[in-house]
Each structure stands twice: as C-alpha cells, then as structure tokens.
mmCIF file of C-alpha atoms in Angstrom:
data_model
loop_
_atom_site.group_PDB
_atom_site.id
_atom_site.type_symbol
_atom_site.label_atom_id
_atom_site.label_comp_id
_atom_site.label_asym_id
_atom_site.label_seq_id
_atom_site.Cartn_x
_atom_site.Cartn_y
_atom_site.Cartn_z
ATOM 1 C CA UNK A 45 34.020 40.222 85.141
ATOM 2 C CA UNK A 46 32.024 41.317 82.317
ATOM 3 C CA UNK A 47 33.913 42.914 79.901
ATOM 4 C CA UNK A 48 32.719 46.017 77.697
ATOM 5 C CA UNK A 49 33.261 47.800 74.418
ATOM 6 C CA UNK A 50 33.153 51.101 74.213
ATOM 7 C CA UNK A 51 31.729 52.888 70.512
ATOM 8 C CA UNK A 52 31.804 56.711 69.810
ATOM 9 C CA UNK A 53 30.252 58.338 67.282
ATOM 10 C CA UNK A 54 32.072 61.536 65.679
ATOM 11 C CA UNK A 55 30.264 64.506 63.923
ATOM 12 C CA UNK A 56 31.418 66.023 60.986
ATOM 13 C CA UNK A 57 34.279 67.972 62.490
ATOM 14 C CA UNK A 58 35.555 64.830 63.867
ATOM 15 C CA UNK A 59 34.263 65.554 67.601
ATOM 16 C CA UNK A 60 32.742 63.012 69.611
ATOM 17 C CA UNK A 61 28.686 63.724 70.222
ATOM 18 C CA UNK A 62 27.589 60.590 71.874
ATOM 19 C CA UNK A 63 29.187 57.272 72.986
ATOM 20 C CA UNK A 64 27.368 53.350 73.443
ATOM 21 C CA UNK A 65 28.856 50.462 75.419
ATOM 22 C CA UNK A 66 28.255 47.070 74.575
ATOM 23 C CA UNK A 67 28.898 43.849 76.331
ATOM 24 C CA UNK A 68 30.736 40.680 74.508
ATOM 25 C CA UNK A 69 28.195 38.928 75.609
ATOM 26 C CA UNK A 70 25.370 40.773 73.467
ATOM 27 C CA UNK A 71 27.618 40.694 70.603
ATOM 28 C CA UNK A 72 27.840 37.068 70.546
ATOM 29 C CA UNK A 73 24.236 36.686 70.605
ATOM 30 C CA UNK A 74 23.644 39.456 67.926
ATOM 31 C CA UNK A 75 26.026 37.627 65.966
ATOM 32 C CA UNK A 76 24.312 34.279 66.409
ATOM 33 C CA UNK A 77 21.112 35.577 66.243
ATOM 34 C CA UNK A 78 22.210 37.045 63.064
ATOM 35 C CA UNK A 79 23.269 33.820 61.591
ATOM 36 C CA UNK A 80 20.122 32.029 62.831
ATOM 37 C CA UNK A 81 18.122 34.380 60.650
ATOM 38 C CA UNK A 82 20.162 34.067 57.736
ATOM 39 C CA UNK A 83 20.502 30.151 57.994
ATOM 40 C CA UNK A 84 16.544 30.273 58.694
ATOM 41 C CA UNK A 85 15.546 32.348 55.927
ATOM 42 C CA UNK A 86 18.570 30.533 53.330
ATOM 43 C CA UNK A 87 15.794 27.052 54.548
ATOM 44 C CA UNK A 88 13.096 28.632 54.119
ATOM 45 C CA UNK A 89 14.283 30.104 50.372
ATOM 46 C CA UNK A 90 15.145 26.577 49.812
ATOM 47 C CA UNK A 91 12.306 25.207 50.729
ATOM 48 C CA UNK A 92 10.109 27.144 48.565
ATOM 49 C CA UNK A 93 11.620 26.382 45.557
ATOM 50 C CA UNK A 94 11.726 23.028 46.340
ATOM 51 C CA UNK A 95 8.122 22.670 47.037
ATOM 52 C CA UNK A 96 7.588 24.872 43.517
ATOM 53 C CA UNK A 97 9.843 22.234 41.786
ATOM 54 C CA UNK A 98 7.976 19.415 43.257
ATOM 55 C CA UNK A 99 4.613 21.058 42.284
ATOM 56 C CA UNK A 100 5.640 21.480 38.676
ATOM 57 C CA UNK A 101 7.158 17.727 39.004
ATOM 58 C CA UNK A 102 3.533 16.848 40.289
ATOM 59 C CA UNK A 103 1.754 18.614 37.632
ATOM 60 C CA UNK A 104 3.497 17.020 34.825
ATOM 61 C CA UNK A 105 3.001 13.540 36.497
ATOM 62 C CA UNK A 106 -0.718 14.641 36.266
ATOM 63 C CA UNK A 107 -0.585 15.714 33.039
ATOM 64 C CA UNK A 108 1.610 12.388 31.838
ATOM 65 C CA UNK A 109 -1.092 10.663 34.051
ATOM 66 C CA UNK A 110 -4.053 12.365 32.049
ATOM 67 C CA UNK A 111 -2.189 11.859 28.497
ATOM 68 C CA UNK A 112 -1.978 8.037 29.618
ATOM 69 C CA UNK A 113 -5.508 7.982 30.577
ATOM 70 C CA UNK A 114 -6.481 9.232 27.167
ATOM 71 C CA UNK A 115 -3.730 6.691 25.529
ATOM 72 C CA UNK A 116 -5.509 3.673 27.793
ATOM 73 C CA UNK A 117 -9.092 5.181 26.175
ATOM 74 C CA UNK A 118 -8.251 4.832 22.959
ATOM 75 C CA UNK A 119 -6.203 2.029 22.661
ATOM 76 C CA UNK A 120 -9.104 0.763 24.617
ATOM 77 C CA UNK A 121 -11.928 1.779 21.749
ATOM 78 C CA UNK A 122 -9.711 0.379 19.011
ATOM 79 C CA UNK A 123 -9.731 -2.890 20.899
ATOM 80 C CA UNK A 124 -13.752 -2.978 20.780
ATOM 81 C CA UNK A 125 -13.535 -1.820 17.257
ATOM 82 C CA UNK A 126 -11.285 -4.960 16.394
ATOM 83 C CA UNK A 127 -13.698 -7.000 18.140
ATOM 84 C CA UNK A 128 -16.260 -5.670 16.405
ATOM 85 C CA UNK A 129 -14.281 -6.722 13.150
ATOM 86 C CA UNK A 130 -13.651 -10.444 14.277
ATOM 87 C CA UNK A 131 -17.647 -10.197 15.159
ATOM 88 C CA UNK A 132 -18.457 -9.190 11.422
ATOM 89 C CA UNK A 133 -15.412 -11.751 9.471
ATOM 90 C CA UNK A 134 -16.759 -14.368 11.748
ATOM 91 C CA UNK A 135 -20.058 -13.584 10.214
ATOM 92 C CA UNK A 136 -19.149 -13.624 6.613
ATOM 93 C CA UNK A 137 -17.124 -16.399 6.920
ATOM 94 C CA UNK A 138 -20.497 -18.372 7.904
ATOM 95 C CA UNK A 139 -22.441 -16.786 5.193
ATOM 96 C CA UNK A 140 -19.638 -17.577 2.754
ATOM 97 C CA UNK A 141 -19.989 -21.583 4.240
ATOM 98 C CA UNK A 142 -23.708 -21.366 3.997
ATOM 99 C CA UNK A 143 -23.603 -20.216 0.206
ATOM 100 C CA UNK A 144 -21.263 -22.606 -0.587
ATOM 101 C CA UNK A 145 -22.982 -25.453 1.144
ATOM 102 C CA UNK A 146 -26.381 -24.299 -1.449
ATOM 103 C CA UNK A 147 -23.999 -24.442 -4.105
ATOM 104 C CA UNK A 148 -23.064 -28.325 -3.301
ATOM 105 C CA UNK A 149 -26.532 -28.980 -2.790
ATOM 106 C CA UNK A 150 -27.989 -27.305 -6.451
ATOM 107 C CA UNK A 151 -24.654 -29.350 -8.060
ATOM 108 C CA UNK A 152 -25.228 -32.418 -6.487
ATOM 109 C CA UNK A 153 -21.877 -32.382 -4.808
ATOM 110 C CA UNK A 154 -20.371 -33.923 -1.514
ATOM 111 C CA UNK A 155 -18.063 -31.807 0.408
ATOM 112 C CA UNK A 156 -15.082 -33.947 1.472
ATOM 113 C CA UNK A 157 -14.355 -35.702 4.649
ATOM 114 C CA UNK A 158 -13.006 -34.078 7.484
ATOM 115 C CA UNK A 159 -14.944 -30.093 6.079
ATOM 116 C CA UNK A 160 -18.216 -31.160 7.389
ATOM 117 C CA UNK A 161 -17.934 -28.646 9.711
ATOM 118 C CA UNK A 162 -16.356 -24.667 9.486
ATOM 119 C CA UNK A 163 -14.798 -24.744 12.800
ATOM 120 C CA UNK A 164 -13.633 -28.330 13.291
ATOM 121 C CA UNK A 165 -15.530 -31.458 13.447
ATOM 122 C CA UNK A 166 -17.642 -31.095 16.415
ATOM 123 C CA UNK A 167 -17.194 -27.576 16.333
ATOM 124 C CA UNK A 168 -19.675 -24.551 16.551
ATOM 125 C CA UNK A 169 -19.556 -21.358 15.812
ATOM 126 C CA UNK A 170 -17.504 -19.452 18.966
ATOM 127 C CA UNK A 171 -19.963 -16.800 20.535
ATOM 128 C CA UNK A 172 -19.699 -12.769 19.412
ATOM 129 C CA UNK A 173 -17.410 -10.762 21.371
ATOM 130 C CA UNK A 174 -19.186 -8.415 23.900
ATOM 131 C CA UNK A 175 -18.091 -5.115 22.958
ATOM 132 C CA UNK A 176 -20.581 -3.305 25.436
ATOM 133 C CA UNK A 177 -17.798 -3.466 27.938
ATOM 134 C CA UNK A 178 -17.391 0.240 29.682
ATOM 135 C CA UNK A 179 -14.388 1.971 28.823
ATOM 136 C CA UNK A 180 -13.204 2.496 32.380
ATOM 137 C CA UNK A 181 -13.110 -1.110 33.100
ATOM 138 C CA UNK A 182 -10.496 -3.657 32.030
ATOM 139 C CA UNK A 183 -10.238 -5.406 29.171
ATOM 140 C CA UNK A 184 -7.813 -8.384 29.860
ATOM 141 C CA UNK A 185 -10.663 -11.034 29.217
ATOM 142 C CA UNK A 186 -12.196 -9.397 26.035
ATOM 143 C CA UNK A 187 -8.304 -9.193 24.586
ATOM 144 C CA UNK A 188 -8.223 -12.829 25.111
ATOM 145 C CA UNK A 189 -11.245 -14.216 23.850
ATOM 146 C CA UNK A 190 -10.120 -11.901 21.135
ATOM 147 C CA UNK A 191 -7.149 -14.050 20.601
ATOM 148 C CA UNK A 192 -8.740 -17.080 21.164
ATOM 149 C CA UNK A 193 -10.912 -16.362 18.383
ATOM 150 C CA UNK A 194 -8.606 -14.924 16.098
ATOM 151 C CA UNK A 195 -7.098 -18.437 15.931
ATOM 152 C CA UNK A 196 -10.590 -20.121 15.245
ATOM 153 C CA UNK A 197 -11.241 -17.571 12.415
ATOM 154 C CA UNK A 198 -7.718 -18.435 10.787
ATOM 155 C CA UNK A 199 -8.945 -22.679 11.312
ATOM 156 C CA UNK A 200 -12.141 -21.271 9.443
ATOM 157 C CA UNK A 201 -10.374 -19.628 7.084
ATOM 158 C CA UNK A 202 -8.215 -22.854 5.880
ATOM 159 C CA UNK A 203 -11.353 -24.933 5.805
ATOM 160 C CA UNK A 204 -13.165 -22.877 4.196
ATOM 161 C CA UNK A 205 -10.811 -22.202 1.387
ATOM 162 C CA UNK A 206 -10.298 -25.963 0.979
ATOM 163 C CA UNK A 207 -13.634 -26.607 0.660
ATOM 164 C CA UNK A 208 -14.030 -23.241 -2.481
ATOM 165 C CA UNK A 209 -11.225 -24.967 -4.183
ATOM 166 C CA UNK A 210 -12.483 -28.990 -4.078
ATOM 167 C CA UNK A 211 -15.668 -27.216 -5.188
ATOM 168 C CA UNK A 212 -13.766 -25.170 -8.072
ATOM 169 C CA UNK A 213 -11.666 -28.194 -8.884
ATOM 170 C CA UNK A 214 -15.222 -30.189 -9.586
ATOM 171 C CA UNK A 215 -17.126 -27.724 -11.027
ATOM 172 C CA UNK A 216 -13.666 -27.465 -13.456
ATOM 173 C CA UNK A 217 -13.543 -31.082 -14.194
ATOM 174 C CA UNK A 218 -17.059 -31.013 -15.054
ATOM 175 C CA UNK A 219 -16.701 -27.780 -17.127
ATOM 176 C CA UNK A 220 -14.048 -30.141 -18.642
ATOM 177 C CA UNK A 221 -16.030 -32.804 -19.505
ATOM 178 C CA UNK A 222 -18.869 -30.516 -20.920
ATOM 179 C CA UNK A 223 -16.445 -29.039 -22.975
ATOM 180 C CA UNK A 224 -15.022 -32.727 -23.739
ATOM 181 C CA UNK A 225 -18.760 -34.088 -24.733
ATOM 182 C CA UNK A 226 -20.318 -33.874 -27.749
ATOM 183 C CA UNK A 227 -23.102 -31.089 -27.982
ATOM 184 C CA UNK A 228 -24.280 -29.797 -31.324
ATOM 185 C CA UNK A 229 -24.745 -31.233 -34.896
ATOM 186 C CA UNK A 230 -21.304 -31.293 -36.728
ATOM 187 C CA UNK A 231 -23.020 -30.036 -40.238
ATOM 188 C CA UNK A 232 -26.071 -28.266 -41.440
ATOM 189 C CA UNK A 233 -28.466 -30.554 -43.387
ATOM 190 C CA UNK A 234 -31.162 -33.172 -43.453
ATOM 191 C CA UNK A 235 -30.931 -36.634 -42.010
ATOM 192 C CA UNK A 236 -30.637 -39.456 -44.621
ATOM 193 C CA UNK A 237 -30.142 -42.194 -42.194
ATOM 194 C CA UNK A 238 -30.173 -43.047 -38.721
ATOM 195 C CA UNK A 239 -28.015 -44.940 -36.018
ATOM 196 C CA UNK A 240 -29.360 -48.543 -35.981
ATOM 197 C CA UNK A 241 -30.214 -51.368 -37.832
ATOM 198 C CA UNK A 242 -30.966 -50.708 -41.823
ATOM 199 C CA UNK A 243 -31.224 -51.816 -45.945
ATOM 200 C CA UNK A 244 -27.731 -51.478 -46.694
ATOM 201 C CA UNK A 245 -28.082 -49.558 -50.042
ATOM 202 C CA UNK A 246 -25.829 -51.247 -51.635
ATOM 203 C CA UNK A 247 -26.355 -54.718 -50.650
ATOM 204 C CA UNK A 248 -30.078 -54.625 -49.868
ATOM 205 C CA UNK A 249 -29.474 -56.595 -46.795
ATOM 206 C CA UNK A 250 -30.121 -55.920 -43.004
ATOM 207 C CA UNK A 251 -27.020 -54.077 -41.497
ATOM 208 C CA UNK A 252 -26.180 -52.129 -38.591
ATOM 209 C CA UNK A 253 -25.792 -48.630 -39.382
ATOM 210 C CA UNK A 254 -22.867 -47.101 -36.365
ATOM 211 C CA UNK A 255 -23.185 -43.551 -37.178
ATOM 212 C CA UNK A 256 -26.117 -40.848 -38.644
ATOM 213 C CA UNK A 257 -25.987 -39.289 -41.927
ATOM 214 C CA UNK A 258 -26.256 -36.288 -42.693
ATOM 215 C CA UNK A 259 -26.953 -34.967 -46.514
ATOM 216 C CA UNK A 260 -25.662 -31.848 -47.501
ATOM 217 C CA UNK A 261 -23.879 -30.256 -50.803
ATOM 218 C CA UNK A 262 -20.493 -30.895 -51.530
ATOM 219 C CA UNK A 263 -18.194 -28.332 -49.096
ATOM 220 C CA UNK A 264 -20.156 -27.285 -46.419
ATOM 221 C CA UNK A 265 -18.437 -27.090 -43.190
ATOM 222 C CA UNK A 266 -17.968 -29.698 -40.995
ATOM 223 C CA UNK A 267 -17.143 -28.580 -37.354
ATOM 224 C CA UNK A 268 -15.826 -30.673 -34.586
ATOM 225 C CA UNK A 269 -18.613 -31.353 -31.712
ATOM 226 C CA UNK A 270 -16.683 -30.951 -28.714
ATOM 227 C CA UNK A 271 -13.003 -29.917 -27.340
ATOM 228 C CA UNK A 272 -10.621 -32.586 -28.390
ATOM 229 C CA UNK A 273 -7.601 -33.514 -30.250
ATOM 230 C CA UNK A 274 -7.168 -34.989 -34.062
ATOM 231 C CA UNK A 275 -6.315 -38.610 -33.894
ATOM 232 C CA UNK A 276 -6.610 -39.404 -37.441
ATOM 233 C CA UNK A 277 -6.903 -37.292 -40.540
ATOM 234 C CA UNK A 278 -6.709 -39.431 -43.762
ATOM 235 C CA UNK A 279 -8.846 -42.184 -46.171
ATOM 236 C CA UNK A 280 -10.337 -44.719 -44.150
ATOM 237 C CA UNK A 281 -11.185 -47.532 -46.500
ATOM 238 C CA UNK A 282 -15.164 -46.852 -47.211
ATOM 239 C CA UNK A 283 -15.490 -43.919 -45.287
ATOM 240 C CA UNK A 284 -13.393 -42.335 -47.625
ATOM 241 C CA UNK A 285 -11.441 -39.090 -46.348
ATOM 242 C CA UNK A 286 -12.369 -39.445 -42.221
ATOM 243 C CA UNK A 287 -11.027 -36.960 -39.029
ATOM 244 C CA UNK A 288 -11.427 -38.963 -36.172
ATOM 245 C CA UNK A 289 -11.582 -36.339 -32.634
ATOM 246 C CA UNK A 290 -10.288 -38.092 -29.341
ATOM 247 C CA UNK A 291 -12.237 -36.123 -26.552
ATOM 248 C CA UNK A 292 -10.990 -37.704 -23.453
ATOM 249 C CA UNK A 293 -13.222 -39.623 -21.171
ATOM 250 C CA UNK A 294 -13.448 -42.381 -23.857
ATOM 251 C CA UNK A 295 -15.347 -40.770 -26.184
ATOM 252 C CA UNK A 296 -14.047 -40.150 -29.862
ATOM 253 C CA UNK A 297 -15.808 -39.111 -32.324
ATOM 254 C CA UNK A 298 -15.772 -39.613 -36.563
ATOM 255 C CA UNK A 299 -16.415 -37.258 -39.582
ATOM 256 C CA UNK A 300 -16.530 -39.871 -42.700
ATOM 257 C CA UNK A 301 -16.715 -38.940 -46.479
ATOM 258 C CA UNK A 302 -14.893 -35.979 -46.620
ATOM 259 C CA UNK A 303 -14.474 -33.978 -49.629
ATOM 260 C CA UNK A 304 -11.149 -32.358 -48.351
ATOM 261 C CA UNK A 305 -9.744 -32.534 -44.826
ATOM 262 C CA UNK A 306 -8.634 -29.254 -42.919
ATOM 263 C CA UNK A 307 -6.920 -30.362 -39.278
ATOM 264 C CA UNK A 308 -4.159 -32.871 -39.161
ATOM 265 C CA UNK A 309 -3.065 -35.322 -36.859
ATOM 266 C CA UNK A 310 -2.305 -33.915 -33.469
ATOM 267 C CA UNK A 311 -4.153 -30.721 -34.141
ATOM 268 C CA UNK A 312 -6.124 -29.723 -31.181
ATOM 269 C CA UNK A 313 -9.489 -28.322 -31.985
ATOM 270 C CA UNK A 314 -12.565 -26.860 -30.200
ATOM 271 C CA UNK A 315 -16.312 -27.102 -30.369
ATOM 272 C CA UNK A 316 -17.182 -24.976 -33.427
ATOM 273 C CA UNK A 317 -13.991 -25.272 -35.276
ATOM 274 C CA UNK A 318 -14.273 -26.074 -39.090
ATOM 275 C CA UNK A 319 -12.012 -29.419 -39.602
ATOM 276 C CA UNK A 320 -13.627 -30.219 -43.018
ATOM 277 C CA UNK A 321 -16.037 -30.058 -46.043
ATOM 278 C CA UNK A 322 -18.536 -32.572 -46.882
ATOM 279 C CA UNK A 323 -17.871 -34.771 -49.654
ATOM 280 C CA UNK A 324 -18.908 -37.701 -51.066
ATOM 281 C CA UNK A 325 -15.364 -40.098 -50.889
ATOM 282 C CA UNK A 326 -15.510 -43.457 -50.418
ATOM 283 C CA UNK A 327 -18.764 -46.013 -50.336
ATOM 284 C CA UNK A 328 -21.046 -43.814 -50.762
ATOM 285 C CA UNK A 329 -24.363 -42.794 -52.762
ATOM 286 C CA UNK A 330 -24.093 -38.788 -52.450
ATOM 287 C CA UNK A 331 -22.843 -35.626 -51.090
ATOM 288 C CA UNK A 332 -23.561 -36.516 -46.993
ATOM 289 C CA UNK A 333 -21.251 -36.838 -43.732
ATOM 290 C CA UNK A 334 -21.137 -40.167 -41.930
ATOM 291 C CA UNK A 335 -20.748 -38.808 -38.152
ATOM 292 C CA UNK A 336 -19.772 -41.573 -35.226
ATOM 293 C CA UNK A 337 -19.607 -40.818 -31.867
ATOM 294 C CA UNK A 338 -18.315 -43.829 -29.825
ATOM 295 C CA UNK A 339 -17.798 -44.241 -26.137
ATOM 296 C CA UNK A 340 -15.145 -46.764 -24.774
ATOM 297 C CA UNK A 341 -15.331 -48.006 -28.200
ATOM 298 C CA UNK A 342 -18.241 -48.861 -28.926
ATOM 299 C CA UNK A 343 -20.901 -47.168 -31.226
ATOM 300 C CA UNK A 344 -23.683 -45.039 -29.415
ATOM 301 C CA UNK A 345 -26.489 -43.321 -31.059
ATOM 302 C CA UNK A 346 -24.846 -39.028 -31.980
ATOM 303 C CA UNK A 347 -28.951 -37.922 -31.651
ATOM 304 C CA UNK A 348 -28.484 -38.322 -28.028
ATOM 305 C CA UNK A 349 -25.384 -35.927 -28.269
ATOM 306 C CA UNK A 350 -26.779 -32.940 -30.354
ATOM 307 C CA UNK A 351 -28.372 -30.614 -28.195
ATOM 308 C CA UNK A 352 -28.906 -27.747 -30.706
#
C-alpha cells in the first residue's frame, strides 16, 4: 500500500486555500534526482577547471618547449661560430709554419728532427669543419670533429712553438756571435803596416808582422771591436801598455802601445766602448796602435774583420 503525504498551503489569515498529496515514492526520486544533478554538475565544475589547468599546464610546456627550441638554435649557431674559429686558428697556424719555414730557408737553418711536419710526422692538415650544416638538423658529428680537432690544433700548437723558439735560440746564438766578432776598425787613422811578413824596422830583417798598425796622434780613442770581456790590462814587454778582449768563440783580440789604459781586468766591454788612448809605449817608432785579432790562438789577418 502506497503511502501518501498530505501538504496544505495557508493564506495569510492562516486558512487553508489549497492542499497537494505526494507519494514517498516521488520523494525519493526527487531527492535522488536532486543529488544526481548536484553530483553531475559538482563533475562537470570539476572537470572544467581541470581541463583549464591542464590547458595552462600545456601552454607553458609549449612555451618551455618554444624557449628550448630557441636555446637549441643558438647554442646551435655558437657551435658553427666556434667551428668557424678552429677553421680560421687552423689557418694561421699554417701560415705561421709556412713563414717560419721561409725564415729557415733565407737563414740557412734546419728545423730539428721530429718538427718536420705541423701536425705529426706523417701528418696533414685535418680538413675545415663544414659549418653549412642547417640549423634544424643535429649537430653530434660536427661537435666531434670539433673536438677531434681541437686536440690536433693544441699538437700544432706545441710544435709549432718549439720550432719559433729553436729558431729564436739560433738566430740568438748567432746574434751572439755577431756581437762576439770583430766588426769595425778599433781607431781612426792611416795604416802604417800590415798583417804579414815585413823589414822589421828595427832590425832590418824579414819578420812576421801578427797584427796591423795603425798611426794616429798620441790619445785618440781606442774602442774595443766586438762584445767581450778584459783579460789583460797592463805592459806587455814590447807592446808596451796592451788590453787584451776575450770574445768567446776563441777569438781574442789585442790593443798594443797604449798611451794610458781605461778598462781593467774583468771589465766587460761592448763594441764601441773607449778602453784606451793611443800611445807610443814600448818597441816602437811613433804614436800608432798595434791591433791583433787571433782565433784559437793563432794570428789572423784584423782587415778581414773591419767591416766599416
């Protein structure tokens, strides 16, 4: 048996004016119906703003997307434009081994064993780095070769300084021995007498003259020829007051008949310096310098040593 319940709906005055009857039944269903529509709408509000968050999560995966898109691009065109670098170092670092292999060939020089080559014995020069490579497409293989070649260039690099500085250290040594040799005449004047055989005028006999004189007055300068260090500053039996100049490399060389002596013993001197004045001490027949210049020793002839 169905059961009912009965409403009534008063007026103002508190009268009834009309009356509805409702089944249990109905009310269960209104109040399921009810909660249906409020569960179904409380989804459907839920869903919305969850498919609005996960639209804004979307759009800021495409924007980190895009932002790492334009990270990749660039990081991209500053790998091409260190390529392009390594292309132009590898370049100079040939044109530095060319100029330097011109340079050994004006001086005359050998380059040392195991430089004969920039790269490596057996070596050439690695290929240039193809930077044409689109931007869109990978560049695992040109970061490699990239790195592959980086190492080369730093082999170069070594070599190529060791072979500047055995080069420096020659061109040094020689500067050295220029500096070392004698080059210009160690006094102003005329020449009275020459290296060789001669009259001795004092014995009018045949003698062998070691040095070249040079006449002068009394006190003129007599400069040392070459870079060197003073040996012996003193008398020196007939030669009267004498510097004698070790240069190195064997060769000395001797200022006899000094009037007065101006370096001492030890002294190191240079080409040009004033280390006496001319005189005429000693054996000898007038104002002049007796000038030596002796290799290993032995006398050689000082006009093949005066350049000026």
């Amino acid at each position: 048996m169905q059961r009912k319940i009965t409403f009534f709906m008063l007026s103002a005055s508190g009268s009834p004016i009309k009356q509805a009857t409702v089944s249990r039944t109905f009310l269960r269903f209104s109040g399921l119906f009810v909660t249906a529509c409020i569960i179904f709408f409380g989804f459907a509000i839920y869903d919305h703003y969850d498919v609005k968050l996960k639209l804004s999560n979307i759009r800021g995966v495409e924007s980190d997307l895009s932002e790492q898109s334009d990270i990749i691009v660039t990081q991209r065109k500053k790998i091409k434009k260190f390529a392009d670098e390594i292309n132009s170092l590898k370049s100079k670092l040939v044109d530095l081994n060319s100029f330097e292999k011109k340079l050994r060939i004006v001086a005359n020089i050998e380059k040392p064993a195991g430089q004969d080559n920039l790269f490596g014995i057996g070596g050439s020069t690695p290929s240039d780095l193809n930077t044409q490579i689109p931007l869109t497409d990978k560049h695992n293989s040109l970061v490699r070769e990239m790195h592959e070649q980086v190492k080369q260039l730093d082999f170069a690099s070594i070599n190529q300084k060791q072979g500047f500085e055995s080069l420096l250290k020659y061109l040094e040594d020689q500067q050295n021995l220029l500096a070392s040799t004698p080059a210009i005449r160690p006094v102003s004047g005329w020449t009275s007498s020459r290296f060789g055989y001669r009259v001795s005028p004092f014995t009018g006999l045949r003698e062998f003259h070691k040095g070249l004189d040079i006449a002068t007055r009394t006190g003129t300068p007599i400069v040392a020829t070459a870079d060197g260090v003073v040996t012996f500053a003193g008398r020196k039996g007939s030669l009267g007051k004498m510097i004698i100049i070790d240069h190195g490399h064997g060769m000395v060389t001797r200022y006899g008949h000094a009037d007065k002596l101006l370096k001492k013993g030890g002294e190191v001197v240079k080409r040009g310096d004033t280390v006496a004045l001319v005189g005429n001490t000693g054996r000898s027949t007038g104002s002049h310098l007796h000038y030596e210049v002796r290799l290993n020793g032995i006398p050689v002839n000082p006009e093949k040593y005066i350049l000026n």
